[in-house]
Short mmCIF file of C-alpha atoms in Angstrom, two decimals:
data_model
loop_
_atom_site.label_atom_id
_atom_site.label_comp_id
_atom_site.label_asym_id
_atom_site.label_seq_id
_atom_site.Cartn_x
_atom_site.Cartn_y
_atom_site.Cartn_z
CA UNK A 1 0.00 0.00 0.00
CA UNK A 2 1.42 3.25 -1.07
CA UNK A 3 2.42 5.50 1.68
CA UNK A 4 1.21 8.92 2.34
CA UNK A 5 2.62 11.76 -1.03
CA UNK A 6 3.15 15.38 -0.79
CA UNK A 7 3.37 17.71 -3.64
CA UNK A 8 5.63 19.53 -4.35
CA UNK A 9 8.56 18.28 -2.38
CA UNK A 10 10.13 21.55 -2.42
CA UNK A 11 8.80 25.48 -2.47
CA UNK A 12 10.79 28.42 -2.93
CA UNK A 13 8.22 31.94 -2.73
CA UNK A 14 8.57 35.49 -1.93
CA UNK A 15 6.77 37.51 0.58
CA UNK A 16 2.94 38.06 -0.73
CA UNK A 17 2.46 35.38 -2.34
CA UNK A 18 0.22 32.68 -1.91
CA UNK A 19 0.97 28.67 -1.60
CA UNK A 20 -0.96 25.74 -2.15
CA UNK A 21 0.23 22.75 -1.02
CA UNK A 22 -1.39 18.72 -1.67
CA UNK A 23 -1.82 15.62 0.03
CA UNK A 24 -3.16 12.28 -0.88
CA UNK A 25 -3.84 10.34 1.95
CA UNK A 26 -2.82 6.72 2.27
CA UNK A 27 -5.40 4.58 0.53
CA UNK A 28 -8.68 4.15 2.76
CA UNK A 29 -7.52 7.05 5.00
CA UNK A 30 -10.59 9.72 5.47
CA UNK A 31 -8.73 11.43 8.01
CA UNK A 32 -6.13 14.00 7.12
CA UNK A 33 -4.17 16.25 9.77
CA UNK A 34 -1.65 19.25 8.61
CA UNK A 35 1.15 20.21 10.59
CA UNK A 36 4.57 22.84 11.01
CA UNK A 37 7.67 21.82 11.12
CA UNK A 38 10.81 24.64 11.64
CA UNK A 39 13.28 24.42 14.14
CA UNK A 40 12.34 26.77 16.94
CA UNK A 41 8.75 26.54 17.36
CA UNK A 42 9.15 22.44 16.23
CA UNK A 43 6.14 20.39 15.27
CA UNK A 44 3.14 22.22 15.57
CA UNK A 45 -0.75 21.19 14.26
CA UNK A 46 -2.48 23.36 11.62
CA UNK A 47 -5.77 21.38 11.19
CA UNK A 48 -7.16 18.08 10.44
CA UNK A 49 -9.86 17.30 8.01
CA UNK A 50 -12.43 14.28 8.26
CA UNK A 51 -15.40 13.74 5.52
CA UNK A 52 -14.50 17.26 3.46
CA UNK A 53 -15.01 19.19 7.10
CA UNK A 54 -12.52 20.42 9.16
CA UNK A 55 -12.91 18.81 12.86
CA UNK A 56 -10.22 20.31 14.71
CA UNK A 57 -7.96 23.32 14.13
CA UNK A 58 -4.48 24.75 15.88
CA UNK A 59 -3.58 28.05 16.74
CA UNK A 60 -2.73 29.68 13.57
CA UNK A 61 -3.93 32.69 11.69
CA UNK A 62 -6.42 32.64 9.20
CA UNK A 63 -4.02 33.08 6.45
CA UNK A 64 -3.23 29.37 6.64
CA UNK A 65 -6.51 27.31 5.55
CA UNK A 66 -7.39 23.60 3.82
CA UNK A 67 -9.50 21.80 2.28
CA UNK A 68 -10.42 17.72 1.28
CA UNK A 69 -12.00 16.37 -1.10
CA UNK A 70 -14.28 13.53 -1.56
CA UNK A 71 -11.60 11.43 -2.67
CA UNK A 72 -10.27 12.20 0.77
CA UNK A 73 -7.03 14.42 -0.68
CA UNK A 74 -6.32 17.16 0.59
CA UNK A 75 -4.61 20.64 0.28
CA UNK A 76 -3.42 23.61 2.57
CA UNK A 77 -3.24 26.88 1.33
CA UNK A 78 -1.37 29.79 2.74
CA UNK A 79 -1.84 33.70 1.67
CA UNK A 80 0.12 36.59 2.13
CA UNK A 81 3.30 34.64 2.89
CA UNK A 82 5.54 36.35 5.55
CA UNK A 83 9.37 35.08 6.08
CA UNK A 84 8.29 32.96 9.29
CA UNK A 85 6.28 30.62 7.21
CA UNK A 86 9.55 28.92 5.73
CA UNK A 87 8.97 25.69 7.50
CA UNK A 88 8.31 22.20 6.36
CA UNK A 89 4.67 21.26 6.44
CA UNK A 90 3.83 17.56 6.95
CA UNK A 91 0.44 15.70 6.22
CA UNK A 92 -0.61 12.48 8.01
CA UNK A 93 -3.10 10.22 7.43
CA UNK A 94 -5.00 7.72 9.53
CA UNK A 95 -7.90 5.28 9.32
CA UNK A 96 -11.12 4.94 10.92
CA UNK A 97 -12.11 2.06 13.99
CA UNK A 98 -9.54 0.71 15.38
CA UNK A 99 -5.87 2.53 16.03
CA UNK A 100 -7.78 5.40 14.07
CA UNK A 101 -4.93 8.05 16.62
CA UNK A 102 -2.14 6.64 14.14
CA UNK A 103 -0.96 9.13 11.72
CA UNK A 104 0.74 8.30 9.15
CA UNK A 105 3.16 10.82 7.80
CA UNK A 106 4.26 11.84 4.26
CA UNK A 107 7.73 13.44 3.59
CA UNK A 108 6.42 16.62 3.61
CA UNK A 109 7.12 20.01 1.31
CA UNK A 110 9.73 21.87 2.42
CA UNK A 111 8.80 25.76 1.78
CA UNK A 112 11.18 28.45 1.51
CA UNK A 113 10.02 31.90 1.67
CA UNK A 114 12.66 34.90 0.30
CA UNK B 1 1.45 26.97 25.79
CA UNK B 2 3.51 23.86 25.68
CA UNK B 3 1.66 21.13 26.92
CA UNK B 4 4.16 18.36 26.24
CA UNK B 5 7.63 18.88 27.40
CA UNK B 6 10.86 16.43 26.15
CA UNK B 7 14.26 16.27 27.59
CA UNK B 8 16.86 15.68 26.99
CA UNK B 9 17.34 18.32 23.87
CA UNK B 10 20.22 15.94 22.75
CA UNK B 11 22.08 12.70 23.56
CA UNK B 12 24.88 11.20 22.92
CA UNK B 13 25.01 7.49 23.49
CA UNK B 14 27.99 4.74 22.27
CA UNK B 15 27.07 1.82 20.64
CA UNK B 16 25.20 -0.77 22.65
CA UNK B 17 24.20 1.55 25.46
CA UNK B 18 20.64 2.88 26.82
CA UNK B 19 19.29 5.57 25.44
CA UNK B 20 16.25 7.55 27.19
CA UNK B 21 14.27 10.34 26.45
CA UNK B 22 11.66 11.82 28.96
CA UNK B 23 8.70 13.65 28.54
CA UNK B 24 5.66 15.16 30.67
CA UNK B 25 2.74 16.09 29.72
CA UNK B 26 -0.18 18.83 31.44
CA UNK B 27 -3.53 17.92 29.77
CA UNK B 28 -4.97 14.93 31.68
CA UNK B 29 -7.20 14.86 29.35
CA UNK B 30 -4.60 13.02 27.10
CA UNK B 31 -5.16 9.42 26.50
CA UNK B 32 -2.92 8.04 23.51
CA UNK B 33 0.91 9.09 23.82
CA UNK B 34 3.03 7.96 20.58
CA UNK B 35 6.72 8.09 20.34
CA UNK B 36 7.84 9.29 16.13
CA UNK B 37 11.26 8.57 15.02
CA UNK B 38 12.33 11.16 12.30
CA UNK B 39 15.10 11.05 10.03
CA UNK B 40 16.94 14.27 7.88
CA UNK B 41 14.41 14.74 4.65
CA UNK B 42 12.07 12.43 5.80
CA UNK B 43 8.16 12.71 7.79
CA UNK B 44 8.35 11.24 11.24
CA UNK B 45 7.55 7.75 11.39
CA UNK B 46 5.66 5.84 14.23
CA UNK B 47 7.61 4.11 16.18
CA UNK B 48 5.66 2.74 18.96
CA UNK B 49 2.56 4.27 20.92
CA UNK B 50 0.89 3.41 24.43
CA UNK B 51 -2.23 4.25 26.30
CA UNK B 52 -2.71 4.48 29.70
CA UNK B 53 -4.15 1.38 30.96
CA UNK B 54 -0.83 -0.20 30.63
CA UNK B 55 2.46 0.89 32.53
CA UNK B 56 4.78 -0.38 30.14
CA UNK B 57 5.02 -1.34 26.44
CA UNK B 58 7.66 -2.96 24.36
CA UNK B 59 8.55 -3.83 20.84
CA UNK B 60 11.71 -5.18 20.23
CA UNK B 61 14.51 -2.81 21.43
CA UNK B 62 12.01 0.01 21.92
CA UNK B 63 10.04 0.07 25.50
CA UNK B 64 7.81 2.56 27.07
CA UNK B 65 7.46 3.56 30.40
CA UNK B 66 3.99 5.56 31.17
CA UNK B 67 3.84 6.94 34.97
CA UNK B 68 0.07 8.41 35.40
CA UNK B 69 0.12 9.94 38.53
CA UNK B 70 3.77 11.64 37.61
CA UNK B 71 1.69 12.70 34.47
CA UNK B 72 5.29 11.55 32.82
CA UNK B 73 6.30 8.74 29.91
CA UNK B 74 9.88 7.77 28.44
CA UNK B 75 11.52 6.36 25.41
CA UNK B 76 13.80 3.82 26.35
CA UNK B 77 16.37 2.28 23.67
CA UNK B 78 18.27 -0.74 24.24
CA UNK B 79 21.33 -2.11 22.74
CA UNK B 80 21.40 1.27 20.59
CA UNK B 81 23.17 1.20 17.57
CA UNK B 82 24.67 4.19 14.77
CA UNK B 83 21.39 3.57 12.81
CA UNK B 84 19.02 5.10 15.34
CA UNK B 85 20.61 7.79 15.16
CA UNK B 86 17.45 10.24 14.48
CA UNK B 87 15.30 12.94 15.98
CA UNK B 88 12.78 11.33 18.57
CA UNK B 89 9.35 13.45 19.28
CA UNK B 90 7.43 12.54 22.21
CA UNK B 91 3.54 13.28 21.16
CA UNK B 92 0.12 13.34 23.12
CA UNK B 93 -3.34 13.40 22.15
CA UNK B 94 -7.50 12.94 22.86
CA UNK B 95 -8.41 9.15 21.58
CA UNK B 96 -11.03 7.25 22.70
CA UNK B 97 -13.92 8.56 22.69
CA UNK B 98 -13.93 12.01 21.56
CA UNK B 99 -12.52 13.82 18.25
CA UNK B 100 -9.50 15.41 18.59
CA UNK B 101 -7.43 12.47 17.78
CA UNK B 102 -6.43 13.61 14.15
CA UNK B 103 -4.32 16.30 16.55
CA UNK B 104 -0.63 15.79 17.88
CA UNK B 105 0.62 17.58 20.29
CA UNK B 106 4.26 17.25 19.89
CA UNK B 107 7.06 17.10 22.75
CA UNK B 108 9.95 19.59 21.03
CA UNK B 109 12.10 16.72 20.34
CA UNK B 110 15.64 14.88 20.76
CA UNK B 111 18.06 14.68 18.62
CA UNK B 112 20.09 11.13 19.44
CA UNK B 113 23.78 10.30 18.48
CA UNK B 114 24.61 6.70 18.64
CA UNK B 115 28.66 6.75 18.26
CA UNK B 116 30.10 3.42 16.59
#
């Protein structure tokens, strides 16, 4: 079973823009969780999604926001990009039932922002 | 607010020897504490997880040790060798029974040197 992807691998922006970043789940995942990886502040949650809705959300500002699909995918998009976003931002995955509070983690996309 | 703290920051360990890694947590709320092992360029990957009707959990070289009243759990490592040599995150979260299990909250993380 393929593992959880992330595209792209790597970002590089400048400060204004706007990002959009996708994940595809692994297969019969419905649950998808975002997170922030950069070496002071360390891993930090964005959001998860479940069913196209979004069931639980971090402490962020609103310029960071997601969506899923019905085909479970999913996709983070951040606006306005400041200098502090460079990070690397990982998606997991997990199932439903049983062990649904394992995530599975993709590689994740590695964004710089200049 | 950091509700899951991890010591040490780094570790240095030779070949063979016992490598742990503490962490404590605030929200007793917290029912499902997994240990991630990540590696330079890659996602962290599970590397074992415990809940906390048990005390103690091991696979392999890997063991658990969950203290509920000390609101406390560590990463123990036996026989540790170059190749888990890695960053280890300590993570918490809300399982059973409610919804907020899609969200980590991750310890800030060790970064372990097995020496040959």
């Amino acid at each position: 079973k393929a593992g959880v992807t992330q595209t792209p691998r790597y970002l590089i922006k400048t400060r204004g823009q706007q990002v959009t970043l996708s994940c595809s789940p692994i297969s019969g995942h419905r649950s998808v969780s975002w997170y922030q990886q950069t070496p002071g502040q360390g891993l930090q949650f964005l959001f998860e999604y479940f069913s196209e809705t979004q069931r639980n959300k971090g402490n962020f500002p609103g310029r960071f926001s997601g969506r899923q699909f019905s085909n479970s995918r999913s996709e983070m998009n951040v606006s306005t990009l400041e200098l502090g976003d460079s990070a690397l931002y990982l998606c997991a995955s997990s199932r439903q039932g049983r062990d649904r509070e394992t995530q599975y983690f993709g590689p994740g996309t590695r964004l710089l922002v200049l | 607010q950091q509700q899951v703290k991890q010591s040490p920051q780094s570790l240095i360990v030779q070949k063979g020897g016992i490598s742990i890694i503490n962490c404590a947590y605030e929200n007793t709320a917290f029912d499902y504490f997994p240990w991630y092992q990540q590696f330079p360029g890659k996602g962290p990957a599970l590397l074992i997880a415990i809940r906390p009707d048990v005390s103690e959990k091991k696979e392999g070289r890997f063991t658990i040790s969950f203290n509920k009243s000390a609101k406390q759990f560590s990463l123990h490592i036996m026989d540790s060798q170059p190749g888990d040599s890695a960053t280890y995150f300590c993570a918490a979260s809300i399982g059973a029974g409610g919804t907020s299990y899609g969200k980590l909250t991750f310890g800030q993380g060790t970064i372990l040197t097995v020496h040959p």
